[in-house]
PDB file of C-alpha atoms and ligand atoms in Angstrom:
ATOM      1  CA  MET L   1      22.074  -9.960   6.624  1.00 52.00           C
ATOM      2  CA  ARG L   2      21.103  -6.624   8.139  1.00 65.00           C
ATOM      3  CA  SER L   3      20.936  -6.405  12.277  1.00 80.00           C
ATOM      4  CA  ILE L   4      17.946  -6.384  13.730  1.00 79.00           C
ATOM      5  CA  LEU L   5      17.859  -2.985  14.466  1.00 83.00           C
ATOM      6  CA  GLU L   6      17.739  -2.292  10.944  1.00 83.00           C
ATOM      7  CA  LYS L   7      15.479  -4.465  10.210  1.00 80.00           C
ATOM      8  CA  ARG L   8      12.755  -2.635  13.025  1.00 84.00           C
ATOM      9  CA  GLU L   9      14.034   0.466  11.607  1.00 88.00           C
ATOM     10  CA  TRP L  10      13.044  -0.548   7.932  1.00 84.00           C
ATOM     11  CA  GLU L  11       9.458  -2.077   9.164  1.00 84.00           C
ATOM     12  CA  LYS L  12       8.625   0.965  11.464  1.00 89.00           C
ATOM     13  CA  ARG L  13       9.417   2.953   7.884  1.00 90.00           C
ATOM     14  CA  VAL L  14       7.106   0.482   5.594  1.00 89.00           C
ATOM     15  CA  VAL L  15       4.256   1.402   8.147  1.00 91.00           C
ATOM     16  CA  LEU L  16       4.329   4.693   8.107  1.00 94.00           C
ATOM     17  CA  GLN L  17       4.180   5.180   4.331  1.00 94.00           C
ATOM     18  CA  MET L  18       1.555   2.596   3.995  1.00 94.00           C
ATOM     19  CA  ILE L  19      -0.333   4.522   6.854  1.00 96.00           C
ATOM     20  CA  TRP L  20       0.308   7.682   4.735  1.00 96.00           C
ATOM     21  CA  LEU L  21      -1.126   6.590   1.558  1.00 96.00           C
ATOM     22  CA  TYR L  22      -4.635   4.968   3.292  1.00 97.00           C
ATOM     23  CA  CYS L  23      -4.854   8.504   5.267  1.00 97.00           C
ATOM     24  CA  ARG L  24      -4.419  11.096   2.220  1.00 96.00           C
ATOM     25  CA  LYS L  25      -6.703   8.389  -0.044  1.00 96.00           C
ATOM     26  CA  GLN L  26      -9.415   6.676   2.601  1.00 97.00           C
ATOM     27  CA  HIS L  27      -9.940   9.992   4.640  1.00 97.00           C
ATOM     28  CA  ASN L  28      -8.679  13.386   2.902  1.00 96.00           C
ATOM     29  CA  THR L  29      -6.201  14.830   4.670  1.00 96.00           C
ATOM     30  CA  ARG L  30      -2.989  16.731   2.937  1.00 91.00           C
ATOM     31  CA  GLY L  31       0.066  16.486   4.515  1.00 91.00           C
ATOM     32  CA  GLU L  32      -0.432  15.479   7.744  1.00 94.00           C
ATOM     33  CA  LEU L  33      -2.871  12.485   9.638  1.00 96.00           C
ATOM     34  CA  CYS L  34      -6.058  12.434  10.892  1.00 97.00           C
ATOM     35  CA  LYS L  35      -6.166  11.820  14.354  1.00 97.00           C
ATOM     36  CA  GLU L  36      -7.192   8.224  14.081  1.00 97.00           C
ATOM     37  CA  CYS L  37      -4.321   7.018  11.794  1.00 97.00           C
ATOM     38  CA  ILE L  38      -2.272   9.408  14.426  1.00 97.00           C
ATOM     39  CA  GLU L  39      -3.105   6.775  17.320  1.00 97.00           C
ATOM     40  CA  LEU L  40      -2.213   3.873  14.617  1.00 96.00           C
ATOM     41  CA  SER L  41       1.245   4.379  13.607  1.00 96.00           C
ATOM     42  CA  GLY L  42       1.905   5.168  16.829  1.00 96.00           C
ATOM     43  CA  TYR L  43       0.718   1.395  17.977  1.00 94.00           C
ATOM     44  CA  ALA L  44       2.241   0.094  14.879  1.00 91.00           C
ATOM     45  CA  ARG L  45       5.350   2.092  15.815  1.00 91.00           C
ATOM     46  CA  GLU L  46       5.531   0.516  19.407  1.00 90.00           C
ATOM     47  CA  ARG L  47       4.128  -3.611  18.475  1.00 87.00           C
ATOM     48  CA  SER L  48       7.571  -3.357  15.753  1.00 86.00           C
ATOM     49  CA  ASP L  49       9.273  -2.344  19.458  1.00 86.00           C
ATOM     50  CA  ASN L  50       8.435  -4.651  20.988  1.00 84.00           C
ATOM     51  CA  CYS L  51       8.226  -7.127  19.070  1.00 78.00           C
ATOM     52  CA  PRO L  52      10.149 -10.388  20.058  1.00 74.00           C
ATOM     53  CA  PHE L  53      10.330 -12.294  16.714  1.00 72.00           C
ATOM     54  CA  MET L  54      12.171  -9.598  14.879  1.00 68.00           C
ATOM     55  CA  ASN L  55      14.961 -12.148  14.896  1.00 65.00           C
ATOM     56  CA  SER L  56      13.100 -14.927  13.345  1.00 65.00           C
ATOM     57  CA  LYS L  57      11.292 -13.491  10.330  1.00 57.00           C
ATOM     58  CA  SER L  58      11.576 -10.610   7.501  1.00 53.00           C
ATOM     59  CA  PHE L  59       8.579  -8.422   8.231  1.00 56.00           C
ATOM     60  CA  CYS L  60       5.973  -7.369  11.046  1.00 53.00           C
ATOM     61  CA  SER L  61       3.324  -9.041   8.240  1.00 53.00           C
ATOM     62  CA  ASN L  62       3.677 -11.776   8.120  1.00 55.00           C
ATOM     63  CA  CYS L  63       2.599 -12.266  11.931  1.00 58.00           C
ATOM     64  CA  ARG L  64       1.359  -8.975  13.320  1.00 52.00           C
ATOM     65  CA  VAL L  65      -2.220 -10.270  13.379  1.00 52.00           C
ATOM     66  CA  HIS L  66      -0.838 -12.284  16.545  1.00 63.00           C
ATOM     67  CA  CYS L  67       0.531  -9.605  18.761  1.00 77.00           C
ATOM     68  CA  TYR L  68      -2.366  -6.865  17.977  1.00 84.00           C
ATOM     69  CA  GLN L  69      -5.461  -6.505  19.645  1.00 88.00           C
ATOM     70  CA  PRO L  70      -8.547  -6.855  17.975  1.00 89.00           C
ATOM     71  CA  MET L  71      -9.154  -3.628  16.553  1.00 91.00           C
ATOM     72  CA  MET L  72      -6.136  -2.467  15.673  1.00 92.00           C
ATOM     73  CA  ARG L  73      -5.194  -6.115  13.913  1.00 89.00           C
ATOM     74  CA  GLU L  74      -8.826  -4.215  11.998  1.00 91.00           C
ATOM     75  CA  LYS L  75      -7.470  -1.618  11.129  1.00 94.00           C
ATOM     76  CA  ILE L  76      -3.764  -2.501  10.159  1.00 92.00           C
ATOM     77  CA  LYS L  77      -5.705  -4.664   7.702  1.00 90.00           C
ATOM     78  CA  ASN L  78      -7.106  -2.131   5.947  1.00 94.00           C
ATOM     79  CA  VAL L  79      -4.428  -0.596   5.659  1.00 94.00           C
ATOM     80  CA  MET L  80      -2.406  -2.660   4.253  1.00 90.00           C
ATOM     81  CA  ARG L  81      -5.067  -4.338   2.196  1.00 91.00           C
ATOM     82  CA  PHE L  82      -5.438  -0.588   0.464  1.00 95.00           C
ATOM     83  CA  SER L  83      -1.770   0.616   0.924  1.00 93.00           C
ATOM     84  CA  GLY L  84      -0.110  -2.896  -0.442  1.00 88.00           C
ATOM     85  CA  PRO L  85      -1.485  -3.002  -4.019  1.00 88.00           C
ATOM     86  CA  ARG L  86      -0.249   0.405  -4.403  1.00 92.00           C
ATOM     87  CA  MET L  87       3.116   0.782  -2.936  1.00 87.00           C
ATOM     88  CA  ILE L  88       4.503   0.020  -6.328  1.00 85.00           C
ATOM     89  CA  PHE L  89       3.316   2.822  -7.821  1.00 87.00           C
ATOM     90  CA  TYR L  90       3.643   5.685  -4.522  1.00 84.00           C
ATOM     91  CA  HIS L  91       7.537   3.855  -3.387  1.00 85.00           C
ATOM     92  CA  PRO L  92       8.304   1.450  -5.530  1.00 87.00           C
ATOM     93  CA  LEU L  93      11.688   0.987  -4.295  1.00 83.00           C
ATOM     94  CA  THR L  94       9.619  -0.080  -0.840  1.00 82.00           C
ATOM     95  CA  ALA L  95       7.285  -2.113  -2.527  1.00 83.00           C
ATOM     96  CA  ILE L  96      10.285  -4.032  -4.181  1.00 83.00           C
ATOM     97  CA  HIS L  97      12.396  -4.534  -1.403  1.00 81.00           C
ATOM     98  CA  HIS L  98       9.192  -6.209   0.609  1.00 76.00           C
ATOM     99  CA  LEU L  99       8.588  -8.210  -2.208  1.00 77.00           C
ATOM    100  CA  ILE L 100      11.781  -9.941  -2.391  1.00 80.00           C
ATOM    101  CA  GLU L 101      11.819  -9.971   1.942  1.00 74.00           C
ATOM    102  CA  SER L 102       9.104 -11.950   1.363  1.00 72.00           C
ATOM    103  CA  LYS L 103       9.696 -13.839  -1.571  1.00 75.00           C
ATOM    104  CA  LYS L 104      12.972 -15.177   0.901  1.00 73.00           C
ATOM    105  CA  GLU L 105      10.772 -15.488   3.842  1.00 65.00           C
ATOM    106  CA  ASN L 106       8.671 -17.996   2.425  1.00 67.00           C
ATOM    107  CA  ARG L 107      11.104 -19.968   0.882  1.00 65.00           C
ATOM    108  CA  ASN L 108      12.548 -20.419   4.697  1.00 55.00           C
ATOM    109  CA  VAL L 109       9.308 -21.845   5.895  1.00 49.00           C
TER     110      VAL L 109
HETATM  111 ZN1  LIG S   1      -5.951   9.474   8.088  1.00 59.53          ZN
END
């Protein structure tokens, strides 16, 4: 069983990887995030840091729709929709790990 701290760090890393991928492909950036995505990644990190459900969930995508403000929610949804399926190609280890964690969570519900 991983600690809550590890969960948080893991979650922040996955979200950041997804935003990077999204920004590179959708906003044509190279080696840096655009202004919009910097803002989004900062927001996502803050949400993870303040998430009160870290204990009972495995990943924020399952509940982030509830705690994101509407504009950021739309943005992160686009990021996940785009990067989610592509993670297996760009970050295979992250994707597989995430898949396993999500499955675990679904079984618990
Ligand atoms: Zn961007």
